[in-house]
CSV table of C-alpha atoms in Angstrom, one decimal:
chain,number,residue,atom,x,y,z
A,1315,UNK,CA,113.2,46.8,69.4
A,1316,UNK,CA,111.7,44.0,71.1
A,1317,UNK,CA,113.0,41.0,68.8
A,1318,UNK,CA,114.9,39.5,71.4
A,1319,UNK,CA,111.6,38.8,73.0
A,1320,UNK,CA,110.3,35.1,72.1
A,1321,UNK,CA,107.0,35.0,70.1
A,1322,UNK,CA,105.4,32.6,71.9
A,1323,UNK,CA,105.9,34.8,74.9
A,1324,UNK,CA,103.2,36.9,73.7
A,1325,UNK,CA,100.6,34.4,73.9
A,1326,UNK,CA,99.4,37.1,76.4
A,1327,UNK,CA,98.7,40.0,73.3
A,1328,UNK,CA,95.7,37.5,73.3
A,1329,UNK,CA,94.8,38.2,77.2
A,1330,UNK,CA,95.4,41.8,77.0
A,1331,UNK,CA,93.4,42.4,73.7
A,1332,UNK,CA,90.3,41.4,75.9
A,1333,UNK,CA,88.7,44.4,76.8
A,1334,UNK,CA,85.8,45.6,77.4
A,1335,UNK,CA,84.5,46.8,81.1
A,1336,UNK,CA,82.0,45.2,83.5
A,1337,UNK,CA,81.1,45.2,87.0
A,1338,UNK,CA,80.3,42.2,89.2
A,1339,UNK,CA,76.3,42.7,89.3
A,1340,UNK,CA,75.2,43.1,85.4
A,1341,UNK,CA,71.9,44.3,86.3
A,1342,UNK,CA,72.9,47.1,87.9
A,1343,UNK,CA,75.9,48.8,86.4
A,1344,UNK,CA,75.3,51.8,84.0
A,1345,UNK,CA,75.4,50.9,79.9
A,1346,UNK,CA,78.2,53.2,79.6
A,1347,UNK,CA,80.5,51.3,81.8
A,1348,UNK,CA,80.2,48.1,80.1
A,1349,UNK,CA,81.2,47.3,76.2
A,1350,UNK,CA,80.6,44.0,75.0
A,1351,UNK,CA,81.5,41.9,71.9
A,1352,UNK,CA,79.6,39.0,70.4
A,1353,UNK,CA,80.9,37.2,67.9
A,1354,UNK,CA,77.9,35.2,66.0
A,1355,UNK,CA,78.5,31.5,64.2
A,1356,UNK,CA,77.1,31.1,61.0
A,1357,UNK,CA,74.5,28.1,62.2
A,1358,UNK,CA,76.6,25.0,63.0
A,1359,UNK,CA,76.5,21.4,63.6
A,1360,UNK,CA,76.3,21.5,67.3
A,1361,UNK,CA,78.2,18.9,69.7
A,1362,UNK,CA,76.0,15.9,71.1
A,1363,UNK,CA,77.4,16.9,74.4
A,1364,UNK,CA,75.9,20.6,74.2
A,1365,UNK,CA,72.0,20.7,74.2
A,1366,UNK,CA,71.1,22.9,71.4
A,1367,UNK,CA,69.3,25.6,73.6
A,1368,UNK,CA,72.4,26.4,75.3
A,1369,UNK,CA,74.0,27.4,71.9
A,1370,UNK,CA,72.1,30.8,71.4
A,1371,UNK,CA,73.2,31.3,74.9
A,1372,UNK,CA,76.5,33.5,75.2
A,1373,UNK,CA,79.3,32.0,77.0
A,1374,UNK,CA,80.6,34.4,79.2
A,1375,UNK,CA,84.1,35.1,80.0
A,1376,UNK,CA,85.4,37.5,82.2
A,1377,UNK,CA,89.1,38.8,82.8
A,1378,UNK,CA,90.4,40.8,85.7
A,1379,UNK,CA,92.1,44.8,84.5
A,1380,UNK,CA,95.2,43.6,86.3
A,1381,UNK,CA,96.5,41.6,83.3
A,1382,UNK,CA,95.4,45.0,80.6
A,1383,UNK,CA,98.0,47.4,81.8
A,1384,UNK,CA,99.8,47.2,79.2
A,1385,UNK,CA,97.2,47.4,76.7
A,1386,UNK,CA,96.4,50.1,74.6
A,1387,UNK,CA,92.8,51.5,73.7
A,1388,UNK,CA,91.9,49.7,70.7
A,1389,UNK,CA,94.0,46.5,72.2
A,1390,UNK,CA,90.8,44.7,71.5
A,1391,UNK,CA,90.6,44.9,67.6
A,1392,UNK,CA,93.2,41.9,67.4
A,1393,UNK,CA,91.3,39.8,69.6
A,1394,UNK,CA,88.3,40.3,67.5
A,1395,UNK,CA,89.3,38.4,64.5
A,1396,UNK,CA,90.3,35.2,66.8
A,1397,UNK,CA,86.3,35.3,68.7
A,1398,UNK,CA,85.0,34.9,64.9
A,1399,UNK,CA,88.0,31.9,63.8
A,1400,UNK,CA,86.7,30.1,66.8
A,1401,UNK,CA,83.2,31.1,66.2
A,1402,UNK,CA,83.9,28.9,62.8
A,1403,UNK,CA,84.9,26.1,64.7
A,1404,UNK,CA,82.8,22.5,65.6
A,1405,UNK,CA,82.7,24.0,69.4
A,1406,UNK,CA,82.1,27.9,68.2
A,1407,UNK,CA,79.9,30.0,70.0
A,1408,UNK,CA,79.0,33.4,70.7
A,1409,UNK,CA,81.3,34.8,73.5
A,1410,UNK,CA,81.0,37.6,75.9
A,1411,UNK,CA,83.7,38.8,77.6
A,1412,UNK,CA,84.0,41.3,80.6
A,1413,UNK,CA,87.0,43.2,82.0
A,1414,UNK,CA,86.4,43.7,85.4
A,1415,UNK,CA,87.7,45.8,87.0
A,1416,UNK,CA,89.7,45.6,91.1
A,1417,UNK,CA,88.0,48.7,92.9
A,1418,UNK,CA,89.1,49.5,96.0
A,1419,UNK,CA,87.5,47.9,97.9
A,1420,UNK,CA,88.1,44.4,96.4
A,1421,UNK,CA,89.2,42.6,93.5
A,1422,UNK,CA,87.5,40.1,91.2
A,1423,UNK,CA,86.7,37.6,93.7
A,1424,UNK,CA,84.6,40.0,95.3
A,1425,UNK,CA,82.5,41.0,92.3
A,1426,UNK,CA,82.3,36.9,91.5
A,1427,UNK,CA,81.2,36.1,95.2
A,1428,UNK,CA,78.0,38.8,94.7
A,1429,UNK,CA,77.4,37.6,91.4
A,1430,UNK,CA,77.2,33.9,92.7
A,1431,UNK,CA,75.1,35.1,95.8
A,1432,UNK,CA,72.5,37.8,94.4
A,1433,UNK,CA,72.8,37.7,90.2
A,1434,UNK,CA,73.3,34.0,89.2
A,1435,UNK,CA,72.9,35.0,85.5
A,1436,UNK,CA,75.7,37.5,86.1
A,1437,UNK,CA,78.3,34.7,86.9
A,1438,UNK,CA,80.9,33.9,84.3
A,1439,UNK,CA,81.3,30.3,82.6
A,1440,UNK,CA,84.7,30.8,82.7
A,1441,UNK,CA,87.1,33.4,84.6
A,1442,UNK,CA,90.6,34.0,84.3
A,1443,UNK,CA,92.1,34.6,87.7
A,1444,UNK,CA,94.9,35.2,89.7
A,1445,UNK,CA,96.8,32.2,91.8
A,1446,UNK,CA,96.2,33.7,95.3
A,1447,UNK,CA,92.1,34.6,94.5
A,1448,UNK,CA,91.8,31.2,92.8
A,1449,UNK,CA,92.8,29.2,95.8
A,1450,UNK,CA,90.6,31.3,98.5
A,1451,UNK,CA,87.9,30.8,95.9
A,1452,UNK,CA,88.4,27.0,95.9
A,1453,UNK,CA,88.6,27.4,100.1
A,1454,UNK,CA,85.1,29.0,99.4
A,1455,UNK,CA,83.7,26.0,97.3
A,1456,UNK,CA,83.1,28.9,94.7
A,1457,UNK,CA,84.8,27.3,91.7
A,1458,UNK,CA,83.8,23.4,90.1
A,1459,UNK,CA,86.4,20.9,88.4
A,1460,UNK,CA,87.5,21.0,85.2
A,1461,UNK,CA,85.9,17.8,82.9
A,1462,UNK,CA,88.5,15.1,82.3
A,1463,UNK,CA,91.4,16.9,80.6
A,1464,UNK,CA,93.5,15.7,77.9
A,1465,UNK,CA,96.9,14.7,78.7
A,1466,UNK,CA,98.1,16.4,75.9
A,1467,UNK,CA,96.5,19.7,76.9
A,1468,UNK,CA,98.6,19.7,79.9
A,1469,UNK,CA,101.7,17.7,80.1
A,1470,UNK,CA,103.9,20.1,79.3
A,1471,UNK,CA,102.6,22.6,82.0
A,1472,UNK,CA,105.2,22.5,84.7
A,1473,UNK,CA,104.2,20.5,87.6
A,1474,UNK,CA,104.7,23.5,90.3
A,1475,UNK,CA,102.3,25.5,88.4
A,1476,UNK,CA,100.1,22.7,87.7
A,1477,UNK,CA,100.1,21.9,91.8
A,1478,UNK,CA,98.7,25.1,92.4
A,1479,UNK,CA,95.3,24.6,91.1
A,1480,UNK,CA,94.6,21.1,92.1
A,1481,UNK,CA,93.0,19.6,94.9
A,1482,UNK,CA,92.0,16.2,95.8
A,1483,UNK,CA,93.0,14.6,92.8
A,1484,UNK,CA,90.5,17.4,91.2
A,1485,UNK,CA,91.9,20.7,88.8
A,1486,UNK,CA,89.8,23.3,89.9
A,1487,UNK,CA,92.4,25.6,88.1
A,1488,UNK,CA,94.1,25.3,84.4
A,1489,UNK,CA,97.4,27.0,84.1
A,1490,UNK,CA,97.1,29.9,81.1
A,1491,UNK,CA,100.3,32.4,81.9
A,1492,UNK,CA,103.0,32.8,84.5
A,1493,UNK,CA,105.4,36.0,85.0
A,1494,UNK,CA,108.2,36.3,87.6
A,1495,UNK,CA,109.6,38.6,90.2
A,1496,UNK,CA,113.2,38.9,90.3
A,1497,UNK,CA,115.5,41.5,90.8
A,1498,UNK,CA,117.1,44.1,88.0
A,1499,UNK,CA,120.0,46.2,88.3
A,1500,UNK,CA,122.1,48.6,86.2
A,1501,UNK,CA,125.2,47.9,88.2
A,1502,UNK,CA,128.9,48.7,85.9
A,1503,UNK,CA,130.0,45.7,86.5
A,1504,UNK,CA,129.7,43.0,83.8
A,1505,UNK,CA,126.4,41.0,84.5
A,1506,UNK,CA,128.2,37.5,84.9
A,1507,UNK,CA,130.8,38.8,87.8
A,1508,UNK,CA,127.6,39.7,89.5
A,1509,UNK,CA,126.3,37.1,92.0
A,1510,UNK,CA,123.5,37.5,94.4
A,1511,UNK,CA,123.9,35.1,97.0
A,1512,UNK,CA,123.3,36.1,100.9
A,1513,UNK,CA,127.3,35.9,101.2
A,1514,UNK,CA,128.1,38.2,98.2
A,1515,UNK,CA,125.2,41.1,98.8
A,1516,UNK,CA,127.1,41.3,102.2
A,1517,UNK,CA,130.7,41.2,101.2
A,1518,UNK,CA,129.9,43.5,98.1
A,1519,UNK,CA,127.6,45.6,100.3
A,1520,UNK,CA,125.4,45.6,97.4
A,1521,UNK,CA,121.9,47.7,97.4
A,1522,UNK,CA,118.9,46.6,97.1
A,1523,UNK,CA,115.2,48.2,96.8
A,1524,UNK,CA,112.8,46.0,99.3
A,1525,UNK,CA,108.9,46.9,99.3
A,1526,UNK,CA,109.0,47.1,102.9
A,1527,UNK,CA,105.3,48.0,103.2
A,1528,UNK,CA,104.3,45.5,100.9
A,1529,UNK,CA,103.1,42.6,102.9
A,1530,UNK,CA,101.7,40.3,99.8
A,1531,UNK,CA,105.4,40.9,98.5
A,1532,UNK,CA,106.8,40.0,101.5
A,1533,UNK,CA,105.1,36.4,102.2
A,1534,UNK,CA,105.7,35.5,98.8
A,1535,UNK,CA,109.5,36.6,99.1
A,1536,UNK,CA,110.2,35.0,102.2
A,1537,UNK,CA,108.2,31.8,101.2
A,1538,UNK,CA,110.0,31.3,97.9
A,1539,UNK,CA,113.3,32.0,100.2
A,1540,UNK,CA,112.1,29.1,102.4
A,1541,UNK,CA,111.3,26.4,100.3
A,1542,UNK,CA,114.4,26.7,98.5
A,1543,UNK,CA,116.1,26.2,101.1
A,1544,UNK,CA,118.2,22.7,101.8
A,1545,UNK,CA,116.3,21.9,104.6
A,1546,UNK,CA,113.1,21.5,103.2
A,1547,UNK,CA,113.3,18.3,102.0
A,1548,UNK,CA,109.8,17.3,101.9
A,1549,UNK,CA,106.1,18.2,102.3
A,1550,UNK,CA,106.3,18.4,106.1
A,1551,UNK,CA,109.3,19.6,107.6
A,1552,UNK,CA,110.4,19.1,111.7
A,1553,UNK,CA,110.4,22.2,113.7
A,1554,UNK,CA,114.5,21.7,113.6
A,1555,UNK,CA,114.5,21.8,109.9
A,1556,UNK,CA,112.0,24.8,109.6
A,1557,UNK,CA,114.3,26.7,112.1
A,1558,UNK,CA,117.4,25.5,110.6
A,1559,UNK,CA,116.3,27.4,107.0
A,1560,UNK,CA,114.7,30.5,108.8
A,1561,UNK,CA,118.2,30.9,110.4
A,1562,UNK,CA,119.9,31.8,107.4
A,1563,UNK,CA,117.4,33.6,106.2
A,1564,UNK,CA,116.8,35.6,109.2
A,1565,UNK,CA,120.4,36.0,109.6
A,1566,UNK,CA,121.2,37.7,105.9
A,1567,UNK,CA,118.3,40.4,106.3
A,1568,UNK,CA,119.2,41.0,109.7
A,1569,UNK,CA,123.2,41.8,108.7
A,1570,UNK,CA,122.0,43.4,105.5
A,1571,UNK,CA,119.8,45.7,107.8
A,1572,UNK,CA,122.4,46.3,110.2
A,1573,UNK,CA,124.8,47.2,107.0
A,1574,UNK,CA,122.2,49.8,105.5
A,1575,UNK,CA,121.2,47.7,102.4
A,1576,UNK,CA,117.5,47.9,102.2
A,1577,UNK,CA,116.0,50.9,101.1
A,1578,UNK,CA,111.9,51.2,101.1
A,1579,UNK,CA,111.5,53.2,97.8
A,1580,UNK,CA,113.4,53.9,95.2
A,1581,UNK,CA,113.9,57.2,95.4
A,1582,UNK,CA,115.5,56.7,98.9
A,1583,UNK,CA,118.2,54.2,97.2
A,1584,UNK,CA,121.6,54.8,96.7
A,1585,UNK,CA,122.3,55.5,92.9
A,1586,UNK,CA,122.8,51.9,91.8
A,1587,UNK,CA,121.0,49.6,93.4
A,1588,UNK,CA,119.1,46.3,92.8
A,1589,UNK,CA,114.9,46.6,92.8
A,1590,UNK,CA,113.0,43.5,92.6
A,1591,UNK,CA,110.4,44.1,89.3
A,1592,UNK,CA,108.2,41.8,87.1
A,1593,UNK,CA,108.6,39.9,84.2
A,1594,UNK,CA,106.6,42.1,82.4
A,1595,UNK,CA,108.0,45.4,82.8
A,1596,UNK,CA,111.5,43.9,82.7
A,1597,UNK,CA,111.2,42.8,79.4
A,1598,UNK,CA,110.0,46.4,78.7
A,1599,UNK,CA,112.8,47.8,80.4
A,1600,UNK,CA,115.4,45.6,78.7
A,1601,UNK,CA,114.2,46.4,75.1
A,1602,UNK,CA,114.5,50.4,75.5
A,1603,UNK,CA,117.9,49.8,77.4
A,1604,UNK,CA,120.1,46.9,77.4
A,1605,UNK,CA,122.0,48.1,80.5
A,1606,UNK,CA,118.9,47.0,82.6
A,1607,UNK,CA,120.4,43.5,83.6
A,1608,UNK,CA,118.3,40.9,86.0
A,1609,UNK,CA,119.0,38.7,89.0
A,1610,UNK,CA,117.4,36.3,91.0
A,1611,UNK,CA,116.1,36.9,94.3
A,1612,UNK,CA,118.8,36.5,97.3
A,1613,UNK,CA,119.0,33.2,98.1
A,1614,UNK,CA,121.8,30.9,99.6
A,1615,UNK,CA,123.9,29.9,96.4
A,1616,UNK,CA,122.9,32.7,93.9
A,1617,UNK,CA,121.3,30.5,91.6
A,1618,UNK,CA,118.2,30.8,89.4
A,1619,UNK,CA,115.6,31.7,92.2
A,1620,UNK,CA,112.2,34.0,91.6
A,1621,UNK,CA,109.0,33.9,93.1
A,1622,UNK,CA,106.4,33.0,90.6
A,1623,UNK,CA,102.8,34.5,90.1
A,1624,UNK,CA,100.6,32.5,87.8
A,1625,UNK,CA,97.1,32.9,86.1
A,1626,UNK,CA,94.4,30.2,86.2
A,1627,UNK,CA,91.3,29.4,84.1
A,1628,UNK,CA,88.6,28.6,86.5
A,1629,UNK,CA,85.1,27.6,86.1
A,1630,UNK,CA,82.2,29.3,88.8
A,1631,UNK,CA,79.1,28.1,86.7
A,1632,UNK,CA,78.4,23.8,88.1
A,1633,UNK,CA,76.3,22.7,85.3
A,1634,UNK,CA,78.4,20.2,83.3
A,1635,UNK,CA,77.3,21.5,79.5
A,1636,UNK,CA,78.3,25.2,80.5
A,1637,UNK,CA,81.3,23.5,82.1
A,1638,UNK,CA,82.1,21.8,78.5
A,1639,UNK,CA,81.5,24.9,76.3
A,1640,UNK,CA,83.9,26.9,78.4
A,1641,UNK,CA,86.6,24.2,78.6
A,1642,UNK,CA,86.6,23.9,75.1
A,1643,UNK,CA,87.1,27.7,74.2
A,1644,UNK,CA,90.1,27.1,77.1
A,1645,UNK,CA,91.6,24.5,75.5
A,1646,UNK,CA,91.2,26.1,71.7
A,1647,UNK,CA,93.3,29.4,72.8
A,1648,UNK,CA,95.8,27.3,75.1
A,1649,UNK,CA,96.8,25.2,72.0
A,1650,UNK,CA,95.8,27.2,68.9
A,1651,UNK,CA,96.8,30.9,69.1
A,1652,UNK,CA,100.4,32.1,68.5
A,1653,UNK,CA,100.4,35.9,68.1
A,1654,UNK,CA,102.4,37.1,65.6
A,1655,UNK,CA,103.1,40.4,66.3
A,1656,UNK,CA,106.5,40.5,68.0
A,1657,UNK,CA,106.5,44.0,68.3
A,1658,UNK,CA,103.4,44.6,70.9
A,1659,UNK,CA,105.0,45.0,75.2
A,1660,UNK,CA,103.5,42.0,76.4
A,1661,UNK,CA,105.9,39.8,78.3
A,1662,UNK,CA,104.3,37.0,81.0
A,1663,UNK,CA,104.6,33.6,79.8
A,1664,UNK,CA,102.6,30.4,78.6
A,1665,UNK,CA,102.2,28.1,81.0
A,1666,UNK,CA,102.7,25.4,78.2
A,1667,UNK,CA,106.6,25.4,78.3
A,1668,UNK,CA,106.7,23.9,74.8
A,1669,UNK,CA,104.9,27.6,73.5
A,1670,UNK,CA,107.6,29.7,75.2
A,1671,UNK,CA,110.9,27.4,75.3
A,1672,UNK,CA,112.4,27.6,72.2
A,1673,UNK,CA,116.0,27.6,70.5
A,1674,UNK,CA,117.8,29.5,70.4
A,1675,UNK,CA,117.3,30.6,74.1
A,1676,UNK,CA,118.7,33.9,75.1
A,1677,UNK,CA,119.9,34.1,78.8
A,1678,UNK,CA,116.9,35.7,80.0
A,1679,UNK,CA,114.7,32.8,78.6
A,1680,UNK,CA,117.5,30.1,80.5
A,1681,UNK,CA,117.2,31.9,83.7
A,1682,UNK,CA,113.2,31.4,83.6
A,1683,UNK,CA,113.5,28.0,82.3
A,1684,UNK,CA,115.5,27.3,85.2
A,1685,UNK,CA,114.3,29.5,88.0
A,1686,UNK,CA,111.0,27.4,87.0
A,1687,UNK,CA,112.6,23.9,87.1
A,1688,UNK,CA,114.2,24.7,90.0
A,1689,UNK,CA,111.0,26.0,91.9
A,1690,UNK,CA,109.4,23.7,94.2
A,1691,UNK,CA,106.0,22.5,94.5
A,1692,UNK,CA,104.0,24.8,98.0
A,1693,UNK,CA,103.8,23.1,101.3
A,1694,UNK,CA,100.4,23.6,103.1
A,1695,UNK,CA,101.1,26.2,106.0
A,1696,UNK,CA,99.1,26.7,108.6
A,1697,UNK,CA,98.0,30.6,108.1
A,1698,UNK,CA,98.9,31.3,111.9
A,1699,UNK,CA,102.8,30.0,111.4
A,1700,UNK,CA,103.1,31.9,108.1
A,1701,UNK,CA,101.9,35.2,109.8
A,1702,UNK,CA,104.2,34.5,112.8
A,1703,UNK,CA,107.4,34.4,110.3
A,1704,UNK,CA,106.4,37.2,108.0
A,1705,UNK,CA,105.9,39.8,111.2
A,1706,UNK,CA,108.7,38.7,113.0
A,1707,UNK,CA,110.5,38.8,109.1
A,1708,UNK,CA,109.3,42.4,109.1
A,1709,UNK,CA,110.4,43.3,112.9
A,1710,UNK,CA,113.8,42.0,111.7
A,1711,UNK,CA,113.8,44.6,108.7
A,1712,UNK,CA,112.7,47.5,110.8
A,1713,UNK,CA,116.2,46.7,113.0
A,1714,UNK,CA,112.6,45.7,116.1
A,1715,UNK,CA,114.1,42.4,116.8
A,1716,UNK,CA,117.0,39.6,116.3
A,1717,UNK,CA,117.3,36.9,114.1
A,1718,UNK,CA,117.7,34.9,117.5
A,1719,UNK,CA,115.1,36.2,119.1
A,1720,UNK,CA,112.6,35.8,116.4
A,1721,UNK,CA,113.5,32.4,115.8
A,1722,UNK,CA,113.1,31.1,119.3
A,1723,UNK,CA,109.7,32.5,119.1
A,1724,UNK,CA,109.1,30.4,116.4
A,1725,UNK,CA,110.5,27.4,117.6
A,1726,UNK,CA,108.4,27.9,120.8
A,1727,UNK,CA,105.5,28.0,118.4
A,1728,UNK,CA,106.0,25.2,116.7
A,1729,UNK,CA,107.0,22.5,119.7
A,1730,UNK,CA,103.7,24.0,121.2
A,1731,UNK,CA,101.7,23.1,117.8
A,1732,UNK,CA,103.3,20.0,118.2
């Protein structure tokens, strides 16, 4: 059922097929909670660069729940066979590997910020994270640069999701998988008479599902909205060109408002609307029912337009043999694994476009190609401006205030920054 999907695409049965639970202070948690695998080399020939002490030491790797939903109970069996091919390998190791789990009361940044402050042999050699925690944790100084890279290993990462993790000439974060949000729809109308530009949702009146409560959405919406825009031309934009991109904006979701577009949930949408969803469970979606169709977000000209959340490798441990170990075992499963099981639901991306762009390309693989060659690299924002736009963004969507009178607030803001 899920042919159409590419192989390569499910580079991430690897990532999914890692679990085992953990919590963020070893020491503490009970046995029960936490399963572990190691995978033992028969003795090796160990690298100069590794002293061999550190060999019987495990490297551990941990992986945030978030990227397991899809994965079933025994997901980890697959994975299994890999930790003992790489175990066989020049580099091979025993490897631990944690899932930890996002509690309520914080994610895996959290549970890596106590380990780092009160169980230092609790912290992971190498972490896989998400794009929003890995650049607070490099604002923290909680994460060290990757070892000189080779240029191989990256060059066909895309440069906007390469940008993400670097910093002062440094990569503090290596690109592993990407996924998109976008909107679907199951509109009658054939798919290509459908176009989602701020001009057509208005004239066709066309309804769409918007997380209104959803803040985190929300920036990343409205920022992925803004940088597309004409007007940002480059890495800092004039007040006049900021406010001349937040017009249009502004102006579409404040008409769209006014016309009764937006619903919060879905159950409070009209019967066909359009709901913004991820990659993931679009994919999903598509292979048990071909009428599910996708779009890109609103945006001026309808074109190929999603906002884009990506995973990083990260390293929190400093020391540079730990460091070399874990960049190693990075660099194995970046290049060397290419799952083979088409049929299992896992549907984010490589971040190596040559392991996921292939021919022939179906239109759903074309519109991430583009949507990701179109993307542009993030401007640095000061957090008070971004907060500005994204509550007057939401007063605008509650029907509180006008485009106009939002955006001379901003503009106010800004010549005052100035």
């Amino acid at each position: 059922m899920r042919k159409a999907f590419l192989p390569a695409v499910l580079v991430f049965l690897l990532v999914a097929s890692l679990t085992s639970c953990g919590r963020a202070n070893e020491a503490a948690e009970p046995q029960s909670e936490e399963a572990q695998v190691t995978v033992t080399a028969e003795p090796l020939s160990v690298p100069t660069l590794v002293p061999e002490a550190l060999v019987v030491q495990p490297l551990l790797v941990w992986l945030p729940d978030e990227i397991t939903r899809f994965v079933a109970e025994d997901a980890y069996a697959p994975f299994e066979s890999l930790l003992h091919e790489y175990a066989e390998t020049p580099a091979g190791n025993r490897i631990y590997l944690r899932i930890k789990a996002a509690e309520d009361d914080g994610g895996i940044l959290p549970q890596l910020s106590n380990a780092q402050e009160v169980a230092p042999v609790a912290v992971p050699d190498v972490l896989l994270m998400h794009g929003n925690d890995m650049l607070n944790a490099m604002a923290e100084g909680r994460l060290h640069e990757w070892l000189e890279l080779p240029e191989e290993a990256i060059a066909d990462i895309p440069t906007v999701l390469l940008a993400k993790g670097e910093m002062d000439g440094q990569f503090y974060g290596i690109p592993f998988r990407f996924s998109l949000i976008h909107l679907h729809h199951r509109f009658a109308e054939p798919a290509n008479e459908m176009v989602f530009s701020y001009a057509e949702i208005l004239e066709r009146h066309t309804p769409i599902v918007l997380p209104m409560q959803d803040d985190s959405f929300l920036r990343k919406l409205l920022l992925a909205q803004l940088f597309d825009a004409v007007e940002i031309r480059s890495e800092e934009p004039t007040a006049e060109e900021w406010i001349v991109a937040l017009e249009e904006i502004f102006g579409f979701y404040e008409l769209a408002t006014a016309q009764g577009l937006f619903a919060a949930a879905p159950d409070d949408a009209r019967a066909e609307s359009a709901a913004f969803i991820q990659s993931d469970d679009y994919l999903i979606a598509r292979a048990e029912d071909a009428r599910n169709l996708f779009a890109p977000i609103p945006n001026r000209r309808g074109t190929e337009l999603a906002v884009i959340d990506t995973w990083f490798w990260v390293l929190p441990k400093s020391d540079p043999a730990r460091r070399q170990m874990a960049q190693e075992f990075v660099l194995w499963i970046m290049d060397d694994y290419r799952p083979a099981d088409v049929e299992q639901p896992f549907a984010a991306f490589p971040a190596r476009a040559s392991h996921f762009l292939t021919e022939p390309q179906d239109d759903y693989l074309q519109f991430v190609h583009a949507a990701i060659s179109r993307a542009k690299e993030p401007i640095d924002m000061d957090v008070p401006f971004v907060d500005l736009m994204l509550r007057n963004f939401q007063a605008i969507l509650r029907g509180e205030m006008s485009s106009a009178d939002s955006l001379a607030e901003i503009e106010t803001f800004l010549l005052e920054r100035n």
